[in-house]
CSV table of C-alpha atoms and ligand atoms in Angstrom, one decimal:
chain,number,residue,atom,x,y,z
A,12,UNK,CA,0.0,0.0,0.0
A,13,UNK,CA,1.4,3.7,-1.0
A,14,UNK,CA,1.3,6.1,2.0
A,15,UNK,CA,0.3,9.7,1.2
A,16,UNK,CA,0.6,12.3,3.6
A,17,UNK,CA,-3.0,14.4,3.9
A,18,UNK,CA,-1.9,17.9,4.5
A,19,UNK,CA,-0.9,21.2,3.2
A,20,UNK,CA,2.1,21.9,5.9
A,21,UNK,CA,5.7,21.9,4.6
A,22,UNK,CA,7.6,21.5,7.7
A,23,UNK,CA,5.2,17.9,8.0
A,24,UNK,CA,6.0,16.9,4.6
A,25,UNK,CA,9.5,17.4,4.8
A,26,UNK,CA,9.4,15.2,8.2
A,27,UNK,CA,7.6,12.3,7.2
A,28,UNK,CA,9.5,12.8,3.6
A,29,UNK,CA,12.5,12.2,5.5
A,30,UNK,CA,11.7,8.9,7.0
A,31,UNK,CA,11.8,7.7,3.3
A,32,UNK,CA,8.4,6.2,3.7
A,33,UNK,CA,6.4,8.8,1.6
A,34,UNK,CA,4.6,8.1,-1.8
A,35,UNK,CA,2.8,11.5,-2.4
A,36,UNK,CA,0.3,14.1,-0.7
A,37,UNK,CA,-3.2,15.1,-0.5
A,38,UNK,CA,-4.7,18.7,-0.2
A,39,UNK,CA,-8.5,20.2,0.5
A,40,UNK,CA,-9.1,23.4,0.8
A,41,UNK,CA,-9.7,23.2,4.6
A,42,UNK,CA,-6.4,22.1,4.7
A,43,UNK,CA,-5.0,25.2,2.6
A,44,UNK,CA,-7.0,27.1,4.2
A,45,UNK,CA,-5.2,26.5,7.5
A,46,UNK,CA,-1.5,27.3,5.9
A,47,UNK,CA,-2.9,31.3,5.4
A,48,UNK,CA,-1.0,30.4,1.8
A,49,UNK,CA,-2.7,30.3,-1.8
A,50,UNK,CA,-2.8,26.8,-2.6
A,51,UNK,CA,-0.6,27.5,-6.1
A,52,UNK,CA,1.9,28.3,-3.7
A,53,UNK,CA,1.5,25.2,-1.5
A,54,UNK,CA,1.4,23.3,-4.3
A,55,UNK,CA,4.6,24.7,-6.0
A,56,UNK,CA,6.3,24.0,-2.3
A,57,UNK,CA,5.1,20.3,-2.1
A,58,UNK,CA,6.1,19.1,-5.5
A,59,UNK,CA,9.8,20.5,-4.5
A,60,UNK,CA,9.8,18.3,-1.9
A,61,UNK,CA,8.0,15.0,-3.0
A,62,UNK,CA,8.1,13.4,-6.1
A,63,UNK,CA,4.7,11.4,-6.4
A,64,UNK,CA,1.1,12.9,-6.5
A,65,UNK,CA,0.3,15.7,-5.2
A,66,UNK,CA,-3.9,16.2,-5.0
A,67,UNK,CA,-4.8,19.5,-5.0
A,68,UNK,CA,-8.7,20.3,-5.1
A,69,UNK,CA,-10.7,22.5,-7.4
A,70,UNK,CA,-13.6,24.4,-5.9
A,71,UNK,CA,-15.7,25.4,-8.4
A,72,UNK,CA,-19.3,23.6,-9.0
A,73,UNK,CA,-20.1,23.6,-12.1
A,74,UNK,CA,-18.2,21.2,-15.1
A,75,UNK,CA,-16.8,23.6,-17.3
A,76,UNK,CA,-15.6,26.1,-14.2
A,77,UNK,CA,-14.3,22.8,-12.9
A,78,UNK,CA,-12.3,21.8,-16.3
A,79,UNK,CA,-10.5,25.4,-16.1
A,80,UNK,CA,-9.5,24.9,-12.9
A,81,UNK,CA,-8.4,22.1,-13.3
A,82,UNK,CA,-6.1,22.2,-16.6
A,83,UNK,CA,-4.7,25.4,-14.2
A,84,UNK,CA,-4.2,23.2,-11.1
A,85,UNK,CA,-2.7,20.6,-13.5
A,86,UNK,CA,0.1,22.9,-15.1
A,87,UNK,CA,1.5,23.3,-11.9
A,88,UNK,CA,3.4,20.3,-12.1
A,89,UNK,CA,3.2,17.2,-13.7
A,90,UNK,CA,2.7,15.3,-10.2
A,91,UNK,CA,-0.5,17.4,-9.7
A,92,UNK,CA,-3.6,15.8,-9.8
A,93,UNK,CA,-6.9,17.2,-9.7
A,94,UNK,CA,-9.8,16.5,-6.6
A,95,UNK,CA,-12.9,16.7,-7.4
A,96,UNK,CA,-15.8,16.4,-5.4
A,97,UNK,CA,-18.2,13.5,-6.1
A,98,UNK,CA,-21.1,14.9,-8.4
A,99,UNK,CA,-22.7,15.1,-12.1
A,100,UNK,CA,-20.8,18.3,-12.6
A,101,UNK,CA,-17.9,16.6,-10.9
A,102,UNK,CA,-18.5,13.2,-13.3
A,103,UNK,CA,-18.4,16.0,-16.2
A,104,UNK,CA,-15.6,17.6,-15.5
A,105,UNK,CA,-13.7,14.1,-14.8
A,106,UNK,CA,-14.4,13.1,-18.1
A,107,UNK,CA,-12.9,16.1,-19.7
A,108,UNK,CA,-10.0,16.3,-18.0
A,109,UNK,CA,-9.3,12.7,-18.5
A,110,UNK,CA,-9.2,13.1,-22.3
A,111,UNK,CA,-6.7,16.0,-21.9
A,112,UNK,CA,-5.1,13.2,-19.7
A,113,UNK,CA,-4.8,15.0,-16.5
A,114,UNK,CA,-5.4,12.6,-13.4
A,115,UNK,CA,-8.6,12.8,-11.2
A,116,UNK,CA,-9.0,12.1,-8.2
A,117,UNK,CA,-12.6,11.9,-7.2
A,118,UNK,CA,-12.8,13.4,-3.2
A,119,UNK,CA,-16.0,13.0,-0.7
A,120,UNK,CA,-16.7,9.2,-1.9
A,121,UNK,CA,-19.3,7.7,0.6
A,122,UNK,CA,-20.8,4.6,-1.6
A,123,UNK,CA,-19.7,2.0,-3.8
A,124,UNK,CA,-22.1,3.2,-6.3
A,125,UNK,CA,-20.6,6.9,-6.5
A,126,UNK,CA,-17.1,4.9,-6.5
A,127,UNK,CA,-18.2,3.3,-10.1
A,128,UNK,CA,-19.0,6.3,-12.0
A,129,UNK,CA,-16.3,8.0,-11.0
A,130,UNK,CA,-14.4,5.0,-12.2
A,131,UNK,CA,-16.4,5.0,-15.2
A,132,UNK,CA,-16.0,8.9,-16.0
A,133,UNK,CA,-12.1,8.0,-16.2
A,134,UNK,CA,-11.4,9.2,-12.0
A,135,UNK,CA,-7.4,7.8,-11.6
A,136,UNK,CA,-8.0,7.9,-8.2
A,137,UNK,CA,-11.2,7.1,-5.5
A,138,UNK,CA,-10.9,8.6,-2.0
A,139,UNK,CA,-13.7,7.0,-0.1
A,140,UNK,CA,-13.6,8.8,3.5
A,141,UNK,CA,-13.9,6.2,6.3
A,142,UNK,CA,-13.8,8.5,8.9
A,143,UNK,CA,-16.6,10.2,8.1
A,144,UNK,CA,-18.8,7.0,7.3
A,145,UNK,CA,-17.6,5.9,11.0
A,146,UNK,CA,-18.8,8.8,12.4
A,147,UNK,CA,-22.3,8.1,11.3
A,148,UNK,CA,-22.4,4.7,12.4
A,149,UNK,CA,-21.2,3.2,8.9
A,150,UNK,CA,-18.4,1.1,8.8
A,151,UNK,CA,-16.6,3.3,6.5
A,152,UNK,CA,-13.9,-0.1,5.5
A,153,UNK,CA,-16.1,-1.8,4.4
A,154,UNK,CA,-17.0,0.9,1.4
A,155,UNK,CA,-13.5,0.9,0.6
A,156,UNK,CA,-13.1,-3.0,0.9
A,157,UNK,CA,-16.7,-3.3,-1.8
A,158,UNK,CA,-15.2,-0.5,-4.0
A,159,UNK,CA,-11.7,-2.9,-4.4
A,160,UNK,CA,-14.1,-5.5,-5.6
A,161,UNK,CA,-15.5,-3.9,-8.4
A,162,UNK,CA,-13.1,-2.5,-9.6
A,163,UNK,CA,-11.1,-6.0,-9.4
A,164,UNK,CA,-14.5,-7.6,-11.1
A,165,UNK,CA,-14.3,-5.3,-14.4
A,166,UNK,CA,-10.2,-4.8,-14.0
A,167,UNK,CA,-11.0,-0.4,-13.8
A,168,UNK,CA,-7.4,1.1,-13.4
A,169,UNK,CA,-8.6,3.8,-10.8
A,170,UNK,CA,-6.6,3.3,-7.5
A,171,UNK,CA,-8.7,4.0,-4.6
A,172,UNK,CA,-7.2,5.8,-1.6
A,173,UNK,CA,-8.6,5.1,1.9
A,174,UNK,CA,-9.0,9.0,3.0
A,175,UNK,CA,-10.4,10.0,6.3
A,176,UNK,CA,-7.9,8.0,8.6
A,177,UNK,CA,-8.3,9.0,12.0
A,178,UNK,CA,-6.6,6.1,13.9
A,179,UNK,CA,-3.5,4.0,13.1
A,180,UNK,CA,-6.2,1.1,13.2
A,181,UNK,CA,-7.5,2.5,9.8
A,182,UNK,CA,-4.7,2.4,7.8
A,183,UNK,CA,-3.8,-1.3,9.1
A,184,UNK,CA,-7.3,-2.5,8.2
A,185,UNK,CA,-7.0,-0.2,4.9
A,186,UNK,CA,-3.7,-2.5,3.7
A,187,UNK,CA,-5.6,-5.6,4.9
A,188,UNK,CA,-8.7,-4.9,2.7
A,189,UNK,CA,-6.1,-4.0,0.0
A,190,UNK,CA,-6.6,-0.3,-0.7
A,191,UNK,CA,-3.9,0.7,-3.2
A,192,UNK,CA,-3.1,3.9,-0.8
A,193,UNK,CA,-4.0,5.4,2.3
A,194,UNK,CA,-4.3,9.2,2.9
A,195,UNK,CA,-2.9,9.8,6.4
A,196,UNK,CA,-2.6,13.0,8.5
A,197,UNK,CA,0.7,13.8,10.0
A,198,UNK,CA,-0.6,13.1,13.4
A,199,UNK,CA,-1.1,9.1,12.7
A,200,UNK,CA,2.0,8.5,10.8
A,201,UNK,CA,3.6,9.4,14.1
A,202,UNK,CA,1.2,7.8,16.7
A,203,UNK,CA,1.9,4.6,14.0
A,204,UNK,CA,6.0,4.4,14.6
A,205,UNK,CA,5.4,4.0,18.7
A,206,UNK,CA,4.9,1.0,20.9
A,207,UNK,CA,4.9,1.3,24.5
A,208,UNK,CA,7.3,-1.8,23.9
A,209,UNK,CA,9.3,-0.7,21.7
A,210,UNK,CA,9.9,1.9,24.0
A,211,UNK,CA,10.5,-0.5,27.0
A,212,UNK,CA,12.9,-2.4,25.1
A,213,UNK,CA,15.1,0.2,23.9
A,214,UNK,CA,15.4,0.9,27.7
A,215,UNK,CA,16.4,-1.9,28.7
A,216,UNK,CA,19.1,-2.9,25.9
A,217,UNK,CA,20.4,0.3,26.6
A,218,UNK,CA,20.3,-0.2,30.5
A,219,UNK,CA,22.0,-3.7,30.1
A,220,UNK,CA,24.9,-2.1,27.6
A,221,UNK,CA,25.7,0.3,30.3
A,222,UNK,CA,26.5,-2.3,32.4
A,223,UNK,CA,28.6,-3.7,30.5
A,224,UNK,CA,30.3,-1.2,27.2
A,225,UNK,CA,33.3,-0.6,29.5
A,226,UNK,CA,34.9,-4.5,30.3
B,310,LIG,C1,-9.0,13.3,1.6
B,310,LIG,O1,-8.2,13.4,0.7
B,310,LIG,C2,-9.3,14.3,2.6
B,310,LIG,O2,-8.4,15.4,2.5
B,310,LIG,C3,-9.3,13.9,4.0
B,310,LIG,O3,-8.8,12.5,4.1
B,310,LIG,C4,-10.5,14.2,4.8
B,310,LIG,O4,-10.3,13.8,6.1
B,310,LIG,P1,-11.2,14.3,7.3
B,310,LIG,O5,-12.5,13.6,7.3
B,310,LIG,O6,-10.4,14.0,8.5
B,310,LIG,O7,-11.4,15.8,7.1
């Protein structure tokens, strides 16, 4: 499973870039919105730092608004792909882009059913949010684990992203269902490096060493 990082801050990137573990980053515009920076600039920022795909969202709402935006998003940088949210302008819009072969990725998934059109309207990626669906009593894995089976049934290239993650628990269950990548905020690709032993058996190694690194 590819691990993207799901946030618009630099100095988080560049850490969990440095731990040689990152594939590639998502944006929204809540999370641009929190950098006080224009996401062009973001953007431009990111793909210095990581080569992979980069995701950053268009905000109009209708499909020809959303094509613009989109080829302007696009010539960015070649990593840039393009989120759009889940809709018939969205659908549109993915259709378009795909025949100037710029990469979709379709954003606020919540069924199986939205997960095939977007498939169908060309959509590289599907980012079905789990935490969300949990939150209203869904199982939100279990989307993601129906949308890996249709797409396997009629072989559909689109990758589908596990987004939402709030809990290291996610993204384990997200790599056992088989999600191609997992969209994870900075906060949970730390919490997913510690274990209380781990830590106790560091301690102790170390302890015994003491006892011992000057005979
Ligand atoms: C997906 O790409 C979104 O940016 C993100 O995963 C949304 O997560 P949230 O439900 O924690 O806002």
């Amino acid at each position: 499973m590819r691990i993207f990082i799901d946030t618009a801050n630099i100095e988080q990137i560049k850490e969990i870039h440095s731990w040689g573990i990152l594939d590639g980053v998502t944006t929204n515009p809540s999370l641009i919105a929190k950098e006080g920076k224009d996401l062009r600039t973001v953007v431009e920022e990111i793909a210095e730092l990581v080569d992979g795909p980069i995701s950053a969202e268009a905000v109009s709402l209708d499909a020809e608004a959303m094509f613009e935006e989109g080829m302007e998003l696009s010539s960015i940088h070649h990593n840039v792909n393009i989120k759009l949210p889940m809709s018939i302008e969205g659908l549109k819009a993915t259709k378009a882009l795909y025949n100037e072969g710029v990469d979709v990725n379709m954003t606020l998934v919540f069924s199986p059913q939205q997960a095939l059109l977007a498939a169908k309207a060309g959509a590289r990626y599907v980012s079905p949010f789990v935490g969300r669906l949990d939150d209203i009593g869904h199982t939100g894995m279990d989307v993601v684990a129906e949308i890996l089976d249709i797409f396997d049934n009629y072989d559909f290239d689109t990758e589908v992203i596990a987004a939402s993650i709030r809990h290291p628990l996610h993204v384990s269950q997200a790599a056992s269902v088989g999600a191609h990548i997992a969209t994870i905020p900075h906060s949970i690709l730390r919490k997913m490096v510690s274990h209380p032993k781990t830590d106790e058996g560091i301690e102790a190694f170390l302890a015994d060493w003491e006892k011992v690194k000057n005979l």
